[in-house]
PDB file of C-alpha atoms and ligand atoms in Angstrom:
ATOM      1  CA  UNK A  21       0.000   0.000   0.000  1.00 39.00           C
ATOM      2  CA  UNK A  22       2.728   2.422   0.999  1.00 46.00           C
ATOM      3  CA  UNK A  23       4.649   1.676  -2.189  1.00 46.00           C
ATOM      4  CA  UNK A  24       1.641   2.465  -4.370  1.00 45.00           C
ATOM      5  CA  UNK A  25       1.085   5.685  -2.491  1.00 45.00           C
ATOM      6  CA  UNK A  26       4.687   6.790  -2.973  1.00 45.00           C
ATOM      7  CA  UNK A  27       4.444   5.998  -6.638  1.00 46.00           C
ATOM      8  CA  UNK A  28       1.291   8.030  -7.118  1.00 44.00           C
ATOM      9  CA  UNK A  29       2.638  11.038  -5.233  1.00 42.00           C
ATOM     10  CA  UNK A  30       5.927  10.815  -7.100  1.00 47.00           C
ATOM     11  CA  UNK A  31       4.317  10.597 -10.501  1.00 47.00           C
ATOM     12  CA  UNK A  32       2.170  13.589  -9.684  1.00 42.00           C
ATOM     13  CA  UNK A  33       5.224  15.654  -8.657  1.00 46.00           C
ATOM     14  CA  UNK A  34       6.998  14.781 -11.883  1.00 47.00           C
ATOM     15  CA  UNK A  35       4.063  15.750 -14.035  1.00 45.00           C
ATOM     16  CA  UNK A  36       3.489  19.003 -12.169  1.00 46.00           C
ATOM     17  CA  UNK A  37       7.133  19.994 -12.277  1.00 54.00           C
ATOM     18  CA  UNK A  38       7.918  19.002 -15.814  1.00 71.00           C
ATOM     19  CA  UNK A  39       4.920  19.192 -18.083  1.00 76.00           C
ATOM     20  CA  UNK A  40       5.131  21.989 -20.613  1.00 81.00           C
ATOM     21  CA  UNK A  41       3.273  22.744 -23.825  1.00 87.00           C
ATOM     22  CA  UNK A  42       4.892  22.905 -27.243  1.00 88.00           C
ATOM     23  CA  UNK A  43       4.141  25.874 -29.546  1.00 88.00           C
ATOM     24  CA  UNK A  44       1.585  23.727 -31.393  1.00 86.00           C
ATOM     25  CA  UNK A  45      -0.246  22.934 -28.141  1.00 87.00           C
ATOM     26  CA  UNK A  46       1.116  19.428 -27.561  1.00 86.00           C
ATOM     27  CA  UNK A  47       1.965  18.609 -23.929  1.00 85.00           C
ATOM     28  CA  UNK A  48       5.522  17.440 -23.370  1.00 85.00           C
ATOM     29  CA  UNK A  49       7.796  16.169 -20.588  1.00 82.00           C
ATOM     30  CA  UNK A  50      10.701  18.603 -20.079  1.00 84.00           C
ATOM     31  CA  UNK A  51      12.754  17.758 -16.997  1.00 82.00           C
ATOM     32  CA  UNK A  52      15.626  20.168 -17.640  1.00 84.00           C
ATOM     33  CA  UNK A  53      15.720  23.933 -17.470  1.00 87.00           C
ATOM     34  CA  UNK A  54      16.254  26.116 -20.533  1.00 88.00           C
ATOM     35  CA  UNK A  55      19.585  27.198 -19.006  1.00 90.00           C
ATOM     36  CA  UNK A  56      20.769  23.570 -18.806  1.00 88.00           C
ATOM     37  CA  UNK A  57      19.822  22.997 -22.430  1.00 88.00           C
ATOM     38  CA  UNK A  58      21.612  26.191 -23.483  1.00 91.00           C
ATOM     39  CA  UNK A  59      24.799  24.934 -21.793  1.00 90.00           C
ATOM     40  CA  UNK A  60      24.544  21.599 -23.564  1.00 88.00           C
ATOM     41  CA  UNK A  61      24.007  23.408 -26.850  1.00 89.00           C
ATOM     42  CA  UNK A  62      27.184  25.422 -26.293  1.00 91.00           C
ATOM     43  CA  UNK A  63      29.184  22.265 -25.550  1.00 89.00           C
ATOM     44  CA  UNK A  64      27.877  20.411 -28.596  1.00 88.00           C
ATOM     45  CA  UNK A  65      28.586  23.436 -30.809  1.00 91.00           C
ATOM     46  CA  UNK A  66      32.188  23.621 -29.568  1.00 91.00           C
ATOM     47  CA  UNK A  67      32.551  19.896 -30.213  1.00 88.00           C
ATOM     48  CA  UNK A  68      31.315  20.245 -33.799  1.00 88.00           C
ATOM     49  CA  UNK A  69      33.886  22.964 -34.405  1.00 91.00           C
ATOM     50  CA  UNK A  70      36.670  20.695 -33.183  1.00 91.00           C
ATOM     51  CA  UNK A  71      35.600  17.873 -35.453  1.00 89.00           C
ATOM     52  CA  UNK A  72      34.812  19.659 -38.731  1.00 91.00           C
ATOM     53  CA  UNK A  73      36.692  22.417 -40.623  1.00 96.00           C
ATOM     54  CA  UNK A  74      34.728  25.678 -40.946  1.00 97.00           C
ATOM     55  CA  UNK A  75      34.348  27.987 -43.944  1.00 97.00           C
ATOM     56  CA  UNK A  76      34.227  31.813 -43.800  1.00 97.00           C
ATOM     57  CA  UNK A  77      33.743  34.488 -46.451  1.00 97.00           C
ATOM     58  CA  UNK A  78      30.709  34.670 -48.748  1.00 98.00           C
ATOM     59  CA  UNK A  79      29.103  31.316 -47.742  1.00 98.00           C
ATOM     60  CA  UNK A  80      29.211  32.313 -44.064  1.00 98.00           C
ATOM     61  CA  UNK A  81      27.797  35.803 -44.755  1.00 98.00           C
ATOM     62  CA  UNK A  82      24.998  34.201 -46.785  1.00 98.00           C
ATOM     63  CA  UNK A  83      23.982  31.805 -43.997  1.00 98.00           C
ATOM     64  CA  UNK A  84      24.283  34.592 -41.404  1.00 98.00           C
ATOM     65  CA  UNK A  85      22.018  36.861 -43.479  1.00 98.00           C
ATOM     66  CA  UNK A  86      19.263  34.233 -43.729  1.00 98.00           C
ATOM     67  CA  UNK A  87      19.641  33.200 -40.059  1.00 98.00           C
ATOM     68  CA  UNK A  88      19.370  36.825 -38.863  1.00 98.00           C
ATOM     69  CA  UNK A  89      16.150  37.318 -40.839  1.00 98.00           C
ATOM     70  CA  UNK A  90      14.641  34.132 -39.337  1.00 98.00           C
ATOM     71  CA  UNK A  91      15.809  35.036 -35.814  1.00 98.00           C
ATOM     72  CA  UNK A  92      14.004  38.410 -36.060  1.00 97.00           C
ATOM     73  CA  UNK A  93      10.761  36.432 -36.392  1.00 97.00           C
ATOM     74  CA  UNK A  94      11.332  34.490 -33.132  1.00 97.00           C
ATOM     75  CA  UNK A  95       9.650  35.085 -29.753  1.00 95.00           C
ATOM     76  CA  UNK A  96      11.470  37.497 -27.464  1.00 95.00           C
ATOM     77  CA  UNK A  97      13.618  35.077 -25.449  1.00 91.00           C
ATOM     78  CA  UNK A  98      15.051  33.325 -28.485  1.00 93.00           C
ATOM     79  CA  UNK A  99      15.267  36.531 -30.544  1.00 96.00           C
ATOM     80  CA  UNK A 100      17.439  38.159 -27.911  1.00 95.00           C
ATOM     81  CA  UNK A 101      19.944  35.326 -27.772  1.00 94.00           C
ATOM     82  CA  UNK A 102      23.307  35.882 -29.401  1.00 95.00           C
ATOM     83  CA  UNK A 103      22.933  33.525 -32.374  1.00 97.00           C
ATOM     84  CA  UNK A 104      26.190  32.137 -33.730  1.00 98.00           C
ATOM     85  CA  UNK A 105      26.504  30.649 -37.206  1.00 98.00           C
ATOM     86  CA  UNK A 106      29.139  28.307 -38.618  1.00 97.00           C
ATOM     87  CA  UNK A 107      29.453  26.822 -42.102  1.00 97.00           C
ATOM     88  CA  UNK A 108      31.148  23.420 -42.014  1.00 95.00           C
ATOM     89  CA  UNK A 109      33.142  21.957 -44.883  1.00 95.00           C
ATOM     90  CA  UNK A 110      31.360  18.659 -45.452  1.00 91.00           C
ATOM     91  CA  UNK A 111      29.702  16.997 -48.421  1.00 89.00           C
ATOM     92  CA  UNK A 112      26.942  15.634 -46.180  1.00 85.00           C
ATOM     93  CA  UNK A 113      23.776  17.664 -46.668  1.00 86.00           C
ATOM     94  CA  UNK A 114      23.331  18.349 -42.980  1.00 86.00           C
ATOM     95  CA  UNK A 115      22.205  21.240 -40.813  1.00 91.00           C
ATOM     96  CA  UNK A 116      21.374  21.821 -37.149  1.00 90.00           C
ATOM     97  CA  UNK A 117      20.342  24.426 -34.634  1.00 93.00           C
ATOM     98  CA  UNK A 118      21.069  24.021 -30.926  1.00 93.00           C
ATOM     99  CA  UNK A 119      19.521  25.445 -27.754  1.00 93.00           C
ATOM    100  CA  UNK A 120      21.394  28.577 -26.697  1.00 94.00           C
ATOM    101  CA  UNK A 121      21.468  30.068 -30.202  1.00 96.00           C
ATOM    102  CA  UNK A 122      23.765  28.037 -32.458  1.00 96.00           C
ATOM    103  CA  UNK A 123      23.317  27.235 -36.154  1.00 96.00           C
ATOM    104  CA  UNK A 124      25.515  24.941 -38.243  1.00 95.00           C
ATOM    105  CA  UNK A 125      25.155  24.364 -41.997  1.00 95.00           C
ATOM    106  CA  UNK A 126      27.293  22.015 -44.084  1.00 93.00           C
ATOM    107  CA  UNK A 127      28.546  23.113 -47.508  1.00 95.00           C
ATOM    108  CA  UNK A 128      26.824  19.996 -48.915  1.00 92.00           C
ATOM    109  CA  UNK A 129      23.490  21.508 -47.908  1.00 93.00           C
ATOM    110  CA  UNK A 130      24.342  24.843 -49.540  1.00 96.00           C
ATOM    111  CA  UNK A 131      24.717  22.896 -52.800  1.00 94.00           C
ATOM    112  CA  UNK A 132      21.178  21.515 -52.430  1.00 93.00           C
ATOM    113  CA  UNK A 133      19.362  24.680 -51.262  1.00 96.00           C
ATOM    114  CA  UNK A 134      19.090  26.682 -54.490  1.00 96.00           C
ATOM    115  CA  UNK A 135      18.290  30.126 -53.075  1.00 98.00           C
ATOM    116  CA  UNK A 136      17.716  32.114 -49.871  1.00 98.00           C
ATOM    117  CA  UNK A 137      14.125  30.875 -49.586  1.00 98.00           C
ATOM    118  CA  UNK A 138      15.152  27.217 -49.635  1.00 97.00           C
ATOM    119  CA  UNK A 139      17.946  27.893 -47.151  1.00 98.00           C
ATOM    120  CA  UNK A 140      15.423  29.681 -44.929  1.00 98.00           C
ATOM    121  CA  UNK A 141      13.256  26.538 -45.066  1.00 97.00           C
ATOM    122  CA  UNK A 142      16.170  24.533 -43.625  1.00 95.00           C
ATOM    123  CA  UNK A 143      17.082  27.111 -40.985  1.00 97.00           C
ATOM    124  CA  UNK A 144      13.434  27.675 -40.045  1.00 97.00           C
ATOM    125  CA  UNK A 145      12.963  23.925 -39.599  1.00 95.00           C
ATOM    126  CA  UNK A 146      16.092  23.523 -37.458  1.00 94.00           C
ATOM    127  CA  UNK A 147      15.339  26.555 -35.269  1.00 96.00           C
ATOM    128  CA  UNK A 148      11.779  25.256 -34.845  1.00 95.00           C
ATOM    129  CA  UNK A 149      13.245  22.155 -33.126  1.00 93.00           C
ATOM    130  CA  UNK A 150      14.911  24.533 -30.631  1.00 94.00           C
ATOM    131  CA  UNK A 151      11.811  26.681 -30.198  1.00 94.00           C
ATOM    132  CA  UNK A 152       9.691  23.604 -29.420  1.00 92.00           C
ATOM    133  CA  UNK A 153      12.290  22.264 -26.894  1.00 90.00           C
ATOM    134  CA  UNK A 154      12.544  18.961 -28.746  1.00 89.00           C
ATOM    135  CA  UNK A 155      16.012  18.103 -27.370  1.00 83.00           C
ATOM    136  CA  UNK A 156      14.805  18.631 -23.812  1.00 84.00           C
ATOM    137  CA  UNK A 157      11.729  16.493 -24.421  1.00 86.00           C
ATOM    138  CA  UNK A 158      13.693  13.691 -26.070  1.00 81.00           C
ATOM    139  CA  UNK A 159      16.334  13.549 -23.341  1.00 77.00           C
ATOM    140  CA  UNK A 160      13.663  13.780 -20.633  1.00 78.00           C
ATOM    141  CA  UNK A 161      11.618  10.961 -22.100  1.00 75.00           C
ATOM    142  CA  UNK A 162      14.693   8.745 -22.463  1.00 71.00           C
ATOM    143  CA  UNK A 163      15.815   9.500 -18.943  1.00 70.00           C
ATOM    144  CA  UNK A 164      12.393   8.948 -17.420  1.00 68.00           C
ATOM    145  CA  UNK A 165      12.190   5.592 -19.177  1.00 67.00           C
ATOM    146  CA  UNK A 166      15.664   4.546 -18.062  1.00 63.00           C
ATOM    147  CA  UNK A 167      15.188   5.593 -14.476  1.00 62.00           C
ATOM    148  CA  UNK A 168      11.668   4.286 -14.133  1.00 56.00           C
ATOM    149  CA  UNK A 169      10.799   3.838 -10.506  1.00 41.00           C
ATOM    150  CA  UNK A 170      13.897   5.491  -9.102  1.00 49.00           C
ATOM    151  CA  UNK A 171      12.832   8.810 -10.644  1.00 46.00           C
ATOM    152  CA  UNK A 172       9.339   8.491  -9.349  1.00 45.00           C
ATOM    153  CA  UNK A 173      10.327   7.574  -5.814  1.00 44.00           C
ATOM    154  CA  UNK A 174      12.699  10.518  -5.517  1.00 49.00           C
ATOM    155  CA  UNK A 175      10.679  13.027  -7.470  1.00 48.00           C
ATOM    156  CA  UNK A 176       9.340  14.808  -4.417  1.00 44.00           C
ATOM    157  CA  UNK A 177      12.778  16.368  -3.944  1.00 46.00           C
ATOM    158  CA  UNK A 178      15.704  16.920  -6.291  1.00 43.00           C
ATOM    159  CA  UNK A 179      18.016  17.044  -3.234  1.00 41.00           C
ATOM    160  CA  UNK A 180      19.546  14.057  -1.518  1.00 41.00           C
ATOM    161  CA  UNK A 181      21.126  10.928  -2.948  1.00 42.00           C
ATOM    162  CA  UNK A 182      18.163  10.121  -5.176  1.00 44.00           C
ATOM    163  CA  UNK A 183      18.211  13.617  -6.612  1.00 46.00           C
ATOM    164  CA  UNK A 184      21.887  13.401  -7.472  1.00 48.00           C
ATOM    165  CA  UNK A 185      21.391  10.120  -9.295  1.00 49.00           C
ATOM    166  CA  UNK A 186      18.557  11.681 -11.206  1.00 48.00           C
ATOM    167  CA  UNK A 187      20.590  14.714 -12.210  1.00 48.00           C
ATOM    168  CA  UNK A 188      23.517  12.537 -13.300  1.00 52.00           C
ATOM    169  CA  UNK A 189      21.242  10.426 -15.448  1.00 49.00           C
ATOM    170  CA  UNK A 190      19.617  13.536 -16.865  1.00 49.00           C
ATOM    171  CA  UNK A 191      23.032  14.772 -17.932  1.00 48.00           C
ATOM    172  CA  UNK A 192      23.737  11.463 -19.623  1.00 48.00           C
ATOM    173  CA  UNK A 193      20.388  11.355 -21.368  1.00 46.00           C
ATOM    174  CA  UNK A 194      20.926  14.894 -22.518  1.00 45.00           C
ATOM    175  CA  UNK A 195      24.322  14.154 -24.015  1.00 46.00           C
ATOM    176  CA  UNK A 196      22.698  11.626 -26.281  1.00 46.00           C
ATOM    177  CA  UNK A 197      19.463  13.528 -26.646  1.00 45.00           C
ATOM    178  CA  UNK A 198      20.979  16.658 -28.069  1.00 51.00           C
ATOM    179  CA  UNK A 199      22.754  14.954 -30.957  1.00 53.00           C
ATOM    180  CA  UNK A 200      20.393  12.159 -31.959  1.00 60.00           C
ATOM    181  CA  UNK A 201      17.909  12.368 -34.848  1.00 67.00           C
ATOM    182  CA  UNK A 202      14.437  13.547 -33.923  1.00 77.00           C
ATOM    183  CA  UNK A 203      11.276  11.455 -33.938  1.00 79.00           C
ATOM    184  CA  UNK A 204       8.725  11.722 -36.697  1.00 81.00           C
ATOM    185  CA  UNK A 205       6.359  13.651 -34.454  1.00 85.00           C
ATOM    186  CA  UNK A 206       9.099  16.192 -33.770  1.00 88.00           C
ATOM    187  CA  UNK A 207       9.898  16.376 -37.473  1.00 88.00           C
ATOM    188  CA  UNK A 208       6.300  17.119 -38.414  1.00 90.00           C
ATOM    189  CA  UNK A 209       6.049  19.750 -35.707  1.00 93.00           C
ATOM    190  CA  UNK A 210       9.308  21.373 -36.857  1.00 93.00           C
ATOM    191  CA  UNK A 211       8.035  21.370 -40.451  1.00 94.00           C
ATOM    192  CA  UNK A 212       4.848  23.248 -39.539  1.00 95.00           C
ATOM    193  CA  UNK A 213       6.526  25.668 -37.129  1.00 96.00           C
ATOM    194  CA  UNK A 214       9.451  26.203 -39.475  1.00 97.00           C
ATOM    195  CA  UNK A 215       7.096  27.022 -42.337  1.00 97.00           C
ATOM    196  CA  UNK A 216       5.455  29.748 -40.229  1.00 97.00           C
ATOM    197  CA  UNK A 217       8.838  31.050 -39.118  1.00 98.00           C
ATOM    198  CA  UNK A 218      10.251  31.425 -42.624  1.00 98.00           C
ATOM    199  CA  UNK A 219       7.029  33.067 -43.828  1.00 98.00           C
ATOM    200  CA  UNK A 220       7.005  35.446 -40.865  1.00 98.00           C
ATOM    201  CA  UNK A 221      10.586  36.386 -41.766  1.00 98.00           C
ATOM    202  CA  UNK A 222       9.483  37.217 -45.338  1.00 98.00           C
ATOM    203  CA  UNK A 223      10.751  34.107 -47.142  1.00 98.00           C
ATOM    204  CA  UNK A 224       8.484  32.314 -49.637  1.00 98.00           C
ATOM    205  CA  UNK A 225       7.126  29.231 -47.801  1.00 98.00           C
ATOM    206  CA  UNK A 226       6.549  27.407 -51.104  1.00 98.00           C
ATOM    207  CA  UNK A 227      10.334  27.051 -51.332  1.00 98.00           C
ATOM    208  CA  UNK A 228      10.137  24.454 -48.523  1.00 96.00           C
ATOM    209  CA  UNK A 229       8.537  21.956 -50.909  1.00 95.00           C
ATOM    210  CA  UNK A 230      11.186  22.600 -53.573  1.00 95.00           C
ATOM    211  CA  UNK A 231      13.873  22.159 -50.924  1.00 93.00           C
ATOM    212  CA  UNK A 232      12.566  18.799 -49.721  1.00 90.00           C
ATOM    213  CA  UNK A 233      12.174  17.656 -53.324  1.00 89.00           C
ATOM    214  CA  UNK A 234      15.844  18.519 -53.907  1.00 89.00           C
ATOM    215  CA  UNK A 235      16.712  16.650 -50.714  1.00 84.00           C
ATOM    216  CA  UNK A 236      14.728  13.655 -51.864  1.00 78.00           C
ATOM    217  CA  UNK A 237      16.579  13.640 -55.174  1.00 78.00           C
ATOM    218  CA  UNK A 238      19.934  13.903 -53.381  1.00 73.00           C
ATOM    219  CA  UNK A 239      18.878  11.231 -50.868  1.00 62.00           C
ATOM    220  CA  UNK A 240      18.070   8.722 -53.592  1.00 47.00           C
ATOM    221  CA  UNK A 241      21.765   8.660 -54.539  1.00 43.00           C
ATOM    222  CA  UNK A 242      24.335   6.245 -53.228  1.00 36.00           C
ATOM    223  CA  UNK A 243      24.635   7.837 -49.767  1.00 41.00           C
ATOM    224  CA  UNK A 244      21.534   9.456 -48.310  1.00 43.00           C
ATOM    225  CA  UNK A 245      22.284  11.677 -45.303  1.00 46.00           C
ATOM    226  CA  UNK A 246      22.047   9.524 -42.168  1.00 44.00           C
ATOM    227  CA  UNK A 247      19.707  11.911 -40.373  1.00 45.00           C
ATOM    228  CA  UNK A 248      17.106  11.521 -43.118  1.00 48.00           C
ATOM    229  CA  UNK A 249      16.524   7.887 -42.207  1.00 48.00           C
ATOM    230  CA  UNK A 250      14.257   8.700 -39.259  1.00 53.00           C
ATOM    231  CA  UNK A 251      12.577  11.629 -40.941  1.00 61.00           C
ATOM    232  CA  UNK A 252       8.984  11.211 -42.137  1.00 66.00           C
ATOM    233  CA  UNK A 253       8.555   9.677 -45.554  1.00 75.00           C
ATOM    234  CA  UNK A 254       8.894  12.173 -48.366  1.00 78.00           C
ATOM    235  CA  UNK A 255       5.197  11.971 -49.273  1.00 82.00           C
ATOM    236  CA  UNK A 256       4.126  12.491 -45.631  1.00 84.00           C
ATOM    237  CA  UNK A 257       6.361  15.512 -45.306  1.00 87.00           C
ATOM    238  CA  UNK A 258       5.164  17.187 -48.518  1.00 91.00           C
ATOM    239  CA  UNK A 259       1.545  16.420 -47.545  1.00 92.00           C
ATOM    240  CA  UNK A 260       2.038  18.102 -44.165  1.00 93.00           C
ATOM    241  CA  UNK A 261       3.637  21.170 -45.733  1.00 95.00           C
ATOM    242  CA  UNK A 262       0.882  21.489 -48.322  1.00 97.00           C
ATOM    243  CA  UNK A 263      -1.785  21.292 -45.616  1.00 97.00           C
ATOM    244  CA  UNK A 264      -0.136  24.194 -43.752  1.00 97.00           C
ATOM    245  CA  UNK A 265       0.657  26.257 -46.868  1.00 98.00           C
ATOM    246  CA  UNK A 266      -2.542  28.359 -46.910  1.00 98.00           C
ATOM    247  CA  UNK A 267      -1.804  29.859 -43.475  1.00 97.00           C
ATOM    248  CA  UNK A 268       1.866  30.265 -44.263  1.00 98.00           C
ATOM    249  CA  UNK A 269       1.135  32.133 -47.519  1.00 98.00           C
ATOM    250  CA  UNK A 270      -1.133  34.576 -45.679  1.00 98.00           C
ATOM    251  CA  UNK A 271       1.646  35.123 -43.143  1.00 98.00           C
ATOM    252  CA  UNK A 272       4.160  35.620 -45.961  1.00 98.00           C
ATOM    253  CA  UNK A 273       1.938  38.270 -47.632  1.00 98.00           C
ATOM    254  CA  UNK A 274       1.579  40.152 -44.339  1.00 98.00           C
ATOM    255  CA  UNK A 275       5.331  40.040 -43.776  1.00 98.00           C
ATOM    256  CA  UNK A 276       6.056  41.432 -47.242  1.00 98.00           C
ATOM    257  CA  UNK A 277       3.463  44.165 -46.824  1.00 98.00           C
ATOM    258  CA  UNK A 278       5.139  45.074 -43.533  1.00 97.00           C
ATOM    259  CA  UNK A 279       8.445  45.511 -45.372  1.00 97.00           C
ATOM    260  CA  UNK A 280      10.086  42.227 -44.357  1.00 97.00           C
ATOM    261  CA  UNK A 281      11.721  41.377 -47.706  1.00 98.00           C
ATOM    262  CA  UNK A 282      15.075  39.755 -46.920  1.00 98.00           C
ATOM    263  CA  UNK A 283      17.727  40.014 -49.593  1.00 98.00           C
ATOM    264  CA  UNK A 284      20.475  37.424 -49.083  1.00 98.00           C
ATOM    265  CA  UNK A 285      21.852  36.504 -52.512  1.00 95.00           C
ATOM    266  CA  UNK A 286      23.347  33.016 -52.770  1.00 96.00           C
ATOM    267  CA  UNK A 287      27.101  33.352 -53.443  1.00 95.00           C
TER     268      UNK A 287
HETATM  269 ZN1  LIG B   9      14.336  17.983 -38.257  1.00 80.49          ZN
END
């Protein structure tokens, strides 16, 4: 009886402390603070820069120009972060954004994105993952699953031995969580949010479909980018974008009428 009681109280504390709502209204488990995620983002970004050579000059200015336009469309907290951009020399068509304000784009992706609108589709999508706290949610879910009962029984207090174990495990989960591919649900959410973001910034949302078609064509070659393997199927993704396009186009028109007409020519 006592065990069951503990479990119920513990589960309640966890859900009260750690249930947040994503920008699309989905409830999510987020056990870590934004500050913790920002720190992990900074560490992962530094690690990337140690592992891959970076490129400056015109490609960097191009990616910075598009990123700055997208960042201006973000909510206050994220807009006011000091966003850093790096272009990595790599054939792999990859891109990421990390909590704390970090964007990385591989040169292989710059070959696939044909203009500023398509690049904005990529950057909008990646920043949408950050905005929706997907890394926090993924790491939290993994950790909660791994810890099972031990989390629940110590959830009433983060202090004490149980609390330390929990925090250590959270750190471990987060290390994996921040670098792993996202789930399909997260991908769909990032697609929809990213579409709104790029449109709000004054980029043509229809370019997202062209971009993913280019990606699909590149992915059908000998070596599809690894991160695409867990992404939604191509048809699912295009279907989702098309369903959200009406709203995004209205947003795009409003942005243009308000003078948001970014001009970042591809080098
Ligand atoms: Zn994604």
